Coordinates of C-alpha atoms and ligand atoms in Angstrom, one line a residue:
M1 CA 151.5 32.9 41.9
L2 CA 151.8 36.6 42.6
P3 CA 155.5 37.8 42.3
I4 CA 157.5 37.4 45.5
V5 CA 159.8 40.4 46.2
P6 CA 163.4 39.5 46.9
V7 CA 164.8 41.4 49.9
P8 CA 168.3 42.0 51.1
Q9 CA 169.7 40.1 54.1
R10 CA 169.4 41.8 57.4
R11 CA 170.6 40.7 60.9
L12 CA 169.0 42.0 64.1
D13 CA 172.4 42.0 65.8
D14 CA 173.6 44.7 63.4
Y15 CA 171.0 47.0 65.0
R16 CA 172.5 46.9 68.5
E17 CA 174.4 50.1 67.9
A18 CA 171.5 52.2 66.4
A19 CA 168.7 50.8 68.6
G20 CA 170.6 49.8 71.7
P21 CA 171.3 46.1 72.8
D22 CA 168.3 46.1 75.1
A23 CA 166.0 46.8 72.2
V24 CA 167.3 43.7 70.4
E25 CA 167.0 41.5 73.4
R26 CA 163.5 42.8 74.2
L27 CA 162.4 42.1 70.7
R28 CA 163.8 38.5 70.6
K29 CA 162.1 37.8 73.9
A30 CA 158.7 39.1 72.7
A31 CA 159.0 37.2 69.4
A32 CA 160.0 33.9 70.9
P33 CA 156.4 32.5 71.1
L34 CA 156.0 33.3 67.4
T35 CA 159.0 31.3 66.3
G36 CA 158.0 29.2 63.3
A37 CA 154.9 31.3 62.5
K38 CA 154.4 32.2 58.9
V39 CA 153.6 35.8 57.8
L40 CA 152.7 37.0 54.4
H41 CA 152.8 40.7 53.5
V42 CA 150.9 41.8 50.4
N43 CA 151.1 45.3 48.8
S44 CA 150.9 46.9 45.4
T45 CA 154.4 47.9 44.5
A46 CA 157.9 46.7 45.2
F47 CA 159.3 50.2 44.5
G48 CA 158.5 53.8 45.0
G49 CA 156.7 54.9 48.1
G50 CA 156.8 54.3 51.8
V51 CA 155.3 50.8 52.1
A52 CA 157.9 49.3 49.8
E53 CA 160.6 51.1 51.9
L54 CA 159.2 49.7 55.1
L55 CA 158.9 46.1 53.9
F56 CA 162.5 46.0 52.6
A57 CA 163.6 46.4 56.2
Q58 CA 161.0 44.4 58.0
V59 CA 160.6 41.3 55.9
P60 CA 164.3 40.2 56.3
L61 CA 164.3 41.2 60.0
M62 CA 161.2 39.2 60.8
N63 CA 162.9 36.2 59.2
D64 CA 165.9 36.8 61.4
L65 CA 163.5 36.7 64.3
G66 CA 162.4 33.2 63.4
I67 CA 159.1 34.3 61.8
E68 CA 159.0 33.0 58.3
T69 CA 158.0 36.1 56.3
V70 CA 157.3 36.5 52.6
W71 CA 156.3 39.6 50.6
Q72 CA 154.1 39.4 47.5
V73 CA 152.9 42.2 45.2
I74 CA 149.6 42.2 43.5
E75 CA 149.2 42.6 39.7
G76 CA 147.0 45.0 38.0
A77 CA 146.5 46.7 34.7
E78 CA 146.3 50.5 34.3
D79 CA 142.5 50.6 34.7
F80 CA 142.8 48.9 38.1
F81 CA 145.6 51.3 39.3
T82 CA 143.6 54.3 38.0
V83 CA 140.6 53.1 40.2
T84 CA 142.9 52.5 43.2
K85 CA 144.5 56.0 42.8
F86 CA 140.9 57.5 42.8
A87 CA 140.3 55.4 45.9
H88 CA 143.5 56.6 47.6
N89 CA 142.6 60.2 46.8
G90 CA 139.0 59.7 47.9
L91 CA 140.1 58.1 51.2
Q92 CA 142.3 61.1 51.8
G93 CA 139.3 63.4 51.3
A94 CA 139.1 64.4 47.6
E95 CA 135.6 64.3 46.1
V96 CA 136.5 61.8 43.4
P97 CA 134.0 60.0 41.1
W98 CA 133.1 56.6 42.5
T99 CA 130.8 54.4 40.4
P100 CA 129.6 50.8 40.3
E101 CA 131.8 50.3 37.2
M102 CA 134.9 51.3 39.3
E103 CA 133.9 49.0 42.0
A104 CA 133.5 46.2 39.5
I105 CA 137.0 46.8 38.0
Y106 CA 138.4 46.8 41.6
L107 CA 136.6 43.6 42.7
D108 CA 137.4 41.8 39.5
R109 CA 141.1 42.4 39.9
C110 CA 141.0 41.4 43.5
R111 CA 139.5 38.0 42.5
S112 CA 142.3 37.3 40.1
N113 CA 144.9 38.4 42.6
A114 CA 143.3 36.2 45.2
Q115 CA 144.2 33.2 42.9
G116 CA 147.8 34.0 43.2
V117 CA 148.1 34.6 47.0
A118 CA 150.5 32.2 48.6
E119 CA 148.9 29.6 50.8
G120 CA 149.8 28.1 54.2
F121 CA 150.5 31.3 56.1
D122 CA 149.3 32.0 59.7
Y123 CA 149.0 35.8 59.3
M124 CA 148.3 37.8 56.2
I125 CA 149.2 41.5 56.4
I126 CA 147.5 43.4 53.6
H127 CA 148.8 47.0 53.0
D128 CA 146.5 49.8 51.9
P129 CA 143.3 49.8 49.8
Q130 CA 144.7 48.2 46.6
P131 CA 144.8 44.6 47.8
A132 CA 142.2 45.0 50.6
G133 CA 139.5 43.2 48.6
I134 CA 141.5 40.0 48.3
L135 CA 140.1 38.6 51.6
G136 CA 136.5 39.0 50.3
A137 CA 137.4 37.2 47.1
L138 CA 139.0 34.3 49.0
E139 CA 135.9 34.1 51.2
E140 CA 133.7 33.9 48.1
Q141 CA 135.9 31.0 46.9
G142 CA 135.7 29.4 50.4
R143 CA 139.5 29.7 50.8
R144 CA 139.9 31.8 53.9
T145 CA 142.5 30.6 56.4
G146 CA 144.7 32.3 59.0
K147 CA 144.5 35.7 60.6
W148 CA 144.0 38.7 58.3
I149 CA 145.3 42.2 59.1
W150 CA 144.7 45.3 57.2
R151 CA 147.6 47.7 57.5
C152 CA 146.2 51.1 56.4
H153 CA 148.9 53.7 55.9
I154 CA 146.5 56.5 54.9
D155 CA 144.9 59.3 56.9
L156 CA 141.2 58.3 56.9
S157 CA 140.0 61.0 59.2
A158 CA 138.2 63.2 56.6
P159 CA 137.3 60.8 53.8
H160 CA 135.0 61.0 50.8
V161 CA 132.2 58.9 52.3
P162 CA 131.2 56.7 49.3
V163 CA 134.8 55.5 49.0
L164 CA 135.2 55.0 52.7
N165 CA 131.9 53.0 52.8
F166 CA 133.1 50.7 50.0
F167 CA 136.4 50.0 51.7
S168 CA 134.9 49.6 55.1
R169 CA 132.9 46.7 53.6
Q170 CA 136.1 45.3 52.1
V171 CA 137.9 45.2 55.4
A172 CA 135.0 44.4 57.8
G173 CA 136.0 40.7 57.8
Y174 CA 139.6 41.3 58.8
D175 CA 140.7 40.2 62.3
G176 CA 142.8 43.3 62.8
A177 CA 143.3 46.8 61.4
V178 CA 146.5 48.8 61.9
F179 CA 146.6 52.6 61.7
T180 CA 149.5 55.0 62.0
M181 CA 147.5 57.3 64.4
E182 CA 144.4 56.7 66.4
E183 CA 142.5 59.5 64.8
F184 CA 143.0 57.9 61.3
A185 CA 140.7 55.0 62.3
P186 CA 137.1 55.7 61.0
P187 CA 134.6 55.5 63.8
S188 CA 132.3 53.7 61.4
L189 CA 134.7 50.8 60.8
R190 CA 133.2 47.8 62.5
G191 CA 134.8 44.4 62.7
P192 CA 138.5 44.3 63.0
R193 CA 140.3 44.8 66.2
L194 CA 142.2 48.2 66.1
F195 CA 145.9 48.7 66.6
V196 CA 148.0 51.8 66.3
I197 CA 151.5 51.4 65.0
P198 CA 153.5 54.3 63.5
P199 CA 156.0 53.4 60.7
S200 CA 159.7 53.6 61.0
I201 CA 162.9 54.1 59.1
D202 CA 165.8 51.6 58.7
P203 CA 169.0 53.2 60.1
L204 CA 171.1 50.7 58.3
S205 CA 169.6 51.0 54.8
L206 CA 171.7 52.7 52.1
K207 CA 169.2 55.6 52.3
N208 CA 169.9 56.3 56.0
V209 CA 173.3 54.9 56.8
Y210 CA 176.1 57.4 57.5
I211 CA 178.0 58.5 54.3
D212 CA 180.9 60.9 54.3
H213 CA 181.2 64.4 52.8
E214 CA 183.1 63.2 49.8
T215 CA 180.4 60.9 48.8
V216 CA 177.8 63.6 49.3
Y217 CA 179.8 66.1 47.2
E218 CA 180.3 63.5 44.5
V219 CA 176.6 63.1 44.1
L220 CA 175.9 66.8 44.1
T221 CA 178.6 67.3 41.4
R222 CA 177.2 64.5 39.3
Y223 CA 173.8 66.2 39.2
G224 CA 175.2 69.7 38.7
V225 CA 174.1 71.0 42.1
D226 CA 176.3 73.8 43.5
R227 CA 177.6 72.7 46.9
S228 CA 178.6 76.2 47.8
R229 CA 175.0 77.6 47.8
P230 CA 172.3 76.5 50.2
I231 CA 170.0 73.7 49.2
L232 CA 166.3 73.2 50.0
T233 CA 164.9 69.7 49.3
Q234 CA 161.6 67.8 49.1
V235 CA 161.7 64.1 48.4
S236 CA 158.3 62.9 47.4
R237 CA 156.3 61.1 44.8
F238 CA 154.8 63.6 42.2
D239 CA 151.4 63.8 43.8
P240 CA 149.2 66.9 44.4
W241 CA 148.9 65.9 48.2
K242 CA 152.7 66.4 48.5
D243 CA 152.2 69.9 47.0
P244 CA 155.3 70.3 44.9
L245 CA 153.9 73.4 43.4
G246 CA 153.5 74.9 46.8
V247 CA 157.1 74.0 47.5
I248 CA 158.2 75.9 44.4
D249 CA 156.1 78.9 45.5
A250 CA 157.7 78.8 49.0
Y251 CA 161.2 78.5 47.4
R252 CA 160.5 81.5 45.2
L253 CA 159.5 83.6 48.3
A254 CA 162.4 82.3 50.3
R255 CA 164.9 83.0 47.5
K256 CA 164.0 86.7 47.7
E257 CA 165.6 86.7 51.2
V258 CA 168.3 84.1 50.4
P259 CA 169.7 84.8 47.0
G260 CA 171.3 81.7 45.4
L261 CA 169.0 79.2 47.2
Q262 CA 168.6 76.0 45.2
L263 CA 165.6 73.7 45.3
L264 CA 165.8 69.9 44.8
L265 CA 162.5 68.1 44.1
I266 CA 163.3 64.4 44.1
G267 CA 160.4 62.1 43.2
S268 CA 160.2 58.4 42.2
M269 CA 157.7 57.1 39.7
A270 CA 155.9 54.2 41.3
H271 CA 154.2 51.8 38.9
D272 CA 151.0 51.8 40.9
D273 CA 150.7 55.6 40.6
P274 CA 149.6 56.5 37.0
E275 CA 148.9 60.1 38.2
G276 CA 152.6 60.6 38.9
W277 CA 153.6 61.0 35.2
H278 CA 151.1 63.7 34.6
Y279 CA 152.0 65.5 37.8
L280 CA 155.7 65.4 37.0
E281 CA 154.9 67.3 33.7
V282 CA 152.8 69.8 35.6
T283 CA 155.6 70.4 38.1
E284 CA 158.1 70.6 35.2
A285 CA 156.0 73.3 33.5
Y286 CA 155.7 75.2 36.9
R287 CA 159.5 75.2 37.2
Q288 CA 159.6 77.6 34.2
G289 CA 163.1 76.5 33.3
D290 CA 164.6 77.9 36.5
P291 CA 168.2 76.4 36.5
D292 CA 168.3 76.4 40.3
I293 CA 165.2 74.1 40.6
F294 CA 166.3 70.5 40.0
L295 CA 163.5 68.0 39.2
L296 CA 165.1 64.6 39.6
S297 CA 163.7 61.0 39.9
N298 CA 164.7 57.4 39.5
L299 CA 164.6 58.1 35.8
H300 CA 167.8 60.0 36.4
E301 CA 169.2 57.1 38.5
V302 CA 168.4 58.7 41.8
G303 CA 168.4 55.7 44.1
N304 CA 168.8 55.3 47.8
L305 CA 172.4 56.5 48.0
E306 CA 171.6 59.7 46.1
V307 CA 168.5 60.4 48.2
N308 CA 170.7 59.9 51.3
A309 CA 173.3 62.4 49.9
F310 CA 170.7 65.0 48.9
Q311 CA 169.0 64.8 52.3
R312 CA 172.4 65.2 54.0
A313 CA 173.5 68.1 51.7
S314 CA 170.3 70.1 52.4
A315 CA 170.3 73.1 54.6
V316 CA 166.6 72.5 55.2
V317 CA 164.2 69.7 54.1
V318 CA 160.6 70.5 53.4
Q319 CA 157.6 68.2 53.4
K320 CA 154.8 70.5 52.5
S321 CA 152.1 67.8 52.4
L322 CA 148.4 68.7 52.5
R323 CA 147.6 65.2 53.8
E324 CA 150.1 62.7 54.9
G325 CA 149.7 59.2 56.4
F326 CA 153.2 59.4 57.9
G327 CA 155.9 60.8 55.6
L328 CA 159.0 58.6 56.1
V329 CA 161.0 61.3 54.4
V330 CA 160.5 63.5 57.5
S331 CA 162.2 61.0 59.8
E332 CA 164.8 60.2 57.1
A333 CA 165.9 63.9 57.2
M334 CA 165.6 64.3 60.9
W335 CA 167.8 61.2 61.4
K336 CA 170.5 63.0 59.4
E337 CA 170.1 66.0 61.7
V338 CA 168.5 68.2 59.0
P339 CA 165.6 70.3 60.3
V340 CA 162.3 69.7 58.5
V341 CA 159.6 72.3 57.7
G342 CA 156.5 70.1 57.3
G343 CA 152.8 70.5 56.6
D344 CA 150.8 70.5 59.8
V345 CA 148.9 67.3 58.9
G346 CA 148.6 63.6 59.8
G347 CA 151.7 61.7 60.6
I348 CA 154.0 64.7 60.1
R349 CA 152.6 66.0 63.4
L350 CA 153.8 62.8 65.1
Q351 CA 157.4 63.5 64.0
I352 CA 157.8 67.2 64.1
E353 CA 157.4 68.9 67.5
D354 CA 156.8 72.5 66.3
G355 CA 159.8 74.7 67.1
V356 CA 161.8 71.8 68.6
T357 CA 162.5 69.2 66.0
G358 CA 161.4 71.4 63.0
F359 CA 158.5 73.6 62.1
L360 CA 154.9 72.8 61.2
V361 CA 153.3 75.1 58.7
T362 CA 149.9 75.6 57.0
S363 CA 150.7 78.0 54.1
V364 CA 153.3 78.8 51.5
E365 CA 154.2 82.0 53.2
A366 CA 154.7 80.3 56.6
C367 CA 156.8 77.6 54.9
A368 CA 159.0 80.3 53.3
E369 CA 159.4 82.2 56.5
R370 CA 160.5 79.2 58.5
V371 CA 162.9 78.1 55.8
V372 CA 164.5 81.6 55.8
Q373 CA 164.5 81.6 59.6
I374 CA 166.5 78.3 59.8
L375 CA 168.8 79.4 57.0
G376 CA 169.7 82.6 58.8
D377 CA 170.3 80.9 62.2
P378 CA 173.0 78.2 62.2
E379 CA 172.7 77.6 65.9
L380 CA 169.0 77.0 65.6
R381 CA 169.7 74.7 62.7
S382 CA 172.1 72.5 64.5
K383 CA 170.0 72.5 67.7
M384 CA 166.9 71.4 65.8
G385 CA 168.9 68.8 63.9
R386 CA 170.1 67.2 67.0
A387 CA 166.7 67.2 68.6
G388 CA 165.3 65.6 65.5
R389 CA 167.7 62.8 65.4
E390 CA 167.0 62.1 69.1
R391 CA 163.3 61.9 68.4
V392 CA 163.7 59.5 65.6
A393 CA 166.1 57.4 67.7
E394 CA 163.4 57.2 70.4
R395 CA 160.3 56.5 68.3
F396 CA 160.8 55.9 64.6
L397 CA 163.4 53.3 64.0
T398 CA 162.7 49.8 62.6
L399 CA 163.1 47.9 65.8
R400 CA 160.4 49.8 67.6
E401 CA 158.0 49.1 64.8
L402 CA 158.9 45.4 64.7
Q403 CA 158.3 45.2 68.5
D404 CA 154.8 46.7 67.9
Y405 CA 154.2 44.2 65.1
V406 CA 155.2 41.3 67.3
G407 CA 152.9 42.6 70.0
M408 CA 150.0 42.8 67.5
L409 CA 150.5 39.3 66.1
S410 CA 150.7 37.9 69.6
A411 CA 147.5 39.7 70.6
L412 CA 145.7 38.1 67.6
Ligands
LIG501 N1 161.6 58.0 47.8 C1 162.8 57.7 47.1 N2 163.0 58.4 46.0 C2 162.2 59.4 45.5 C3 161.0 59.7 46.2 C4 160.8 59.0 47.4 O1 163.5 56.9 47.5 O2 162.5 59.9 44.5 C5 161.4 57.3 49.1 C6 161.5 58.2 50.3 O3 162.9 58.3 50.6 C7 160.7 57.4 51.3 C8 159.6 56.8 50.5 O4 160.0 56.8 49.1 O5 161.5 56.4 51.9 C9 158.3 57.7 50.5 O6 157.6 57.4 51.7 P1 156.7 58.5 52.4 O7 156.1 57.8 53.6 O8 157.4 59.8 52.6 O9 155.6 58.8 51.3 P2 154.6 57.9 50.4 O10 155.2 57.9 49.1 O11 154.5 56.6 51.1 O12 153.3 58.7 50.4

């Protein structure tokens, strides 16, 4: 059996305050016909990255809705995760090598993972490319049952074609495919019925729940960050698409205008991301020993509480991605009323209304300019902060996503 991820308890009724009592009732009503249904989520890591973050909230809440929901993670050795990282990069548009040997490594591992998938479920929701081939492997073994849904969190709008073609074949047999934005769905994808469901953040998780100033200060002090000087933060895996080097460049430009500015780069090391270790070193070298750039990760015990505190302590949050499926970190900061300067790409565009809830930028220079602008205008900062929180409350909280999921399961 593949490992089952233990999740914390969550109760829908606790969300009345954040989402409104109507939202809870609406969701219960919509989910009533699904009572007793069994849903299995499968992804590639229980930690580090947006999908794990989403499932920690959704799996317990679906159970509270009366839908029996279990989350399994696939297993893979380094060669498999190296191939899937190439696949991820290729699907986002990089011209990666893609060979029959790589396909063989991928398919071979999907076959062995297929052996360990729990049986007896009505709906299987398979996240991202890593486990997508499991359905094909089960079909080869004559063991397909239930409805299969591929939940793709990646922007597939400008892919490297050989990689896209391979994965289109892997998912052609699915009953449904879910994308964050309509434009992410490749026109060539034939077979599954398409759904558009943007992700969401959990307002009650330790990462997003309200914490007081003392707790925030305690965290800053623990990591040697000076609370009296402004803080710029990006929270992201160490990944070239998140452009941490571009963030350092933007920080260096902004610091010319705002002396004393500090930069926090917070990144977690996910076990399905072998590239992360290398890119952490690259970023560390680029820091050139600047004592006002803090490179922190889960290796320094930066967990949800610490991320929460760092986001709250920030004068501005940046998410300077060059491609982005969604970018939960954008909503996380907006929910805390911190304006975000984000790359004008993918799912960041869904969240940031340029000039209203933050700024969208396409260059290092523009990023630095917008950061300086917000830092110099406290009124703009608080106005954007409030608008950001409102936008997240309306569109990007857990219950809205659950409602969409329930709709999708019912439709299938
Ligand atoms: N995250 C974290 N610690 C880190 C880096 C990231 O807890 O050091 C979390 C972050 O708060 C967010 C998720 O990991 O909840 C990243 O999701 P996002 O959608 O922004 O990016 P992805 O990693 O899925 O591309």
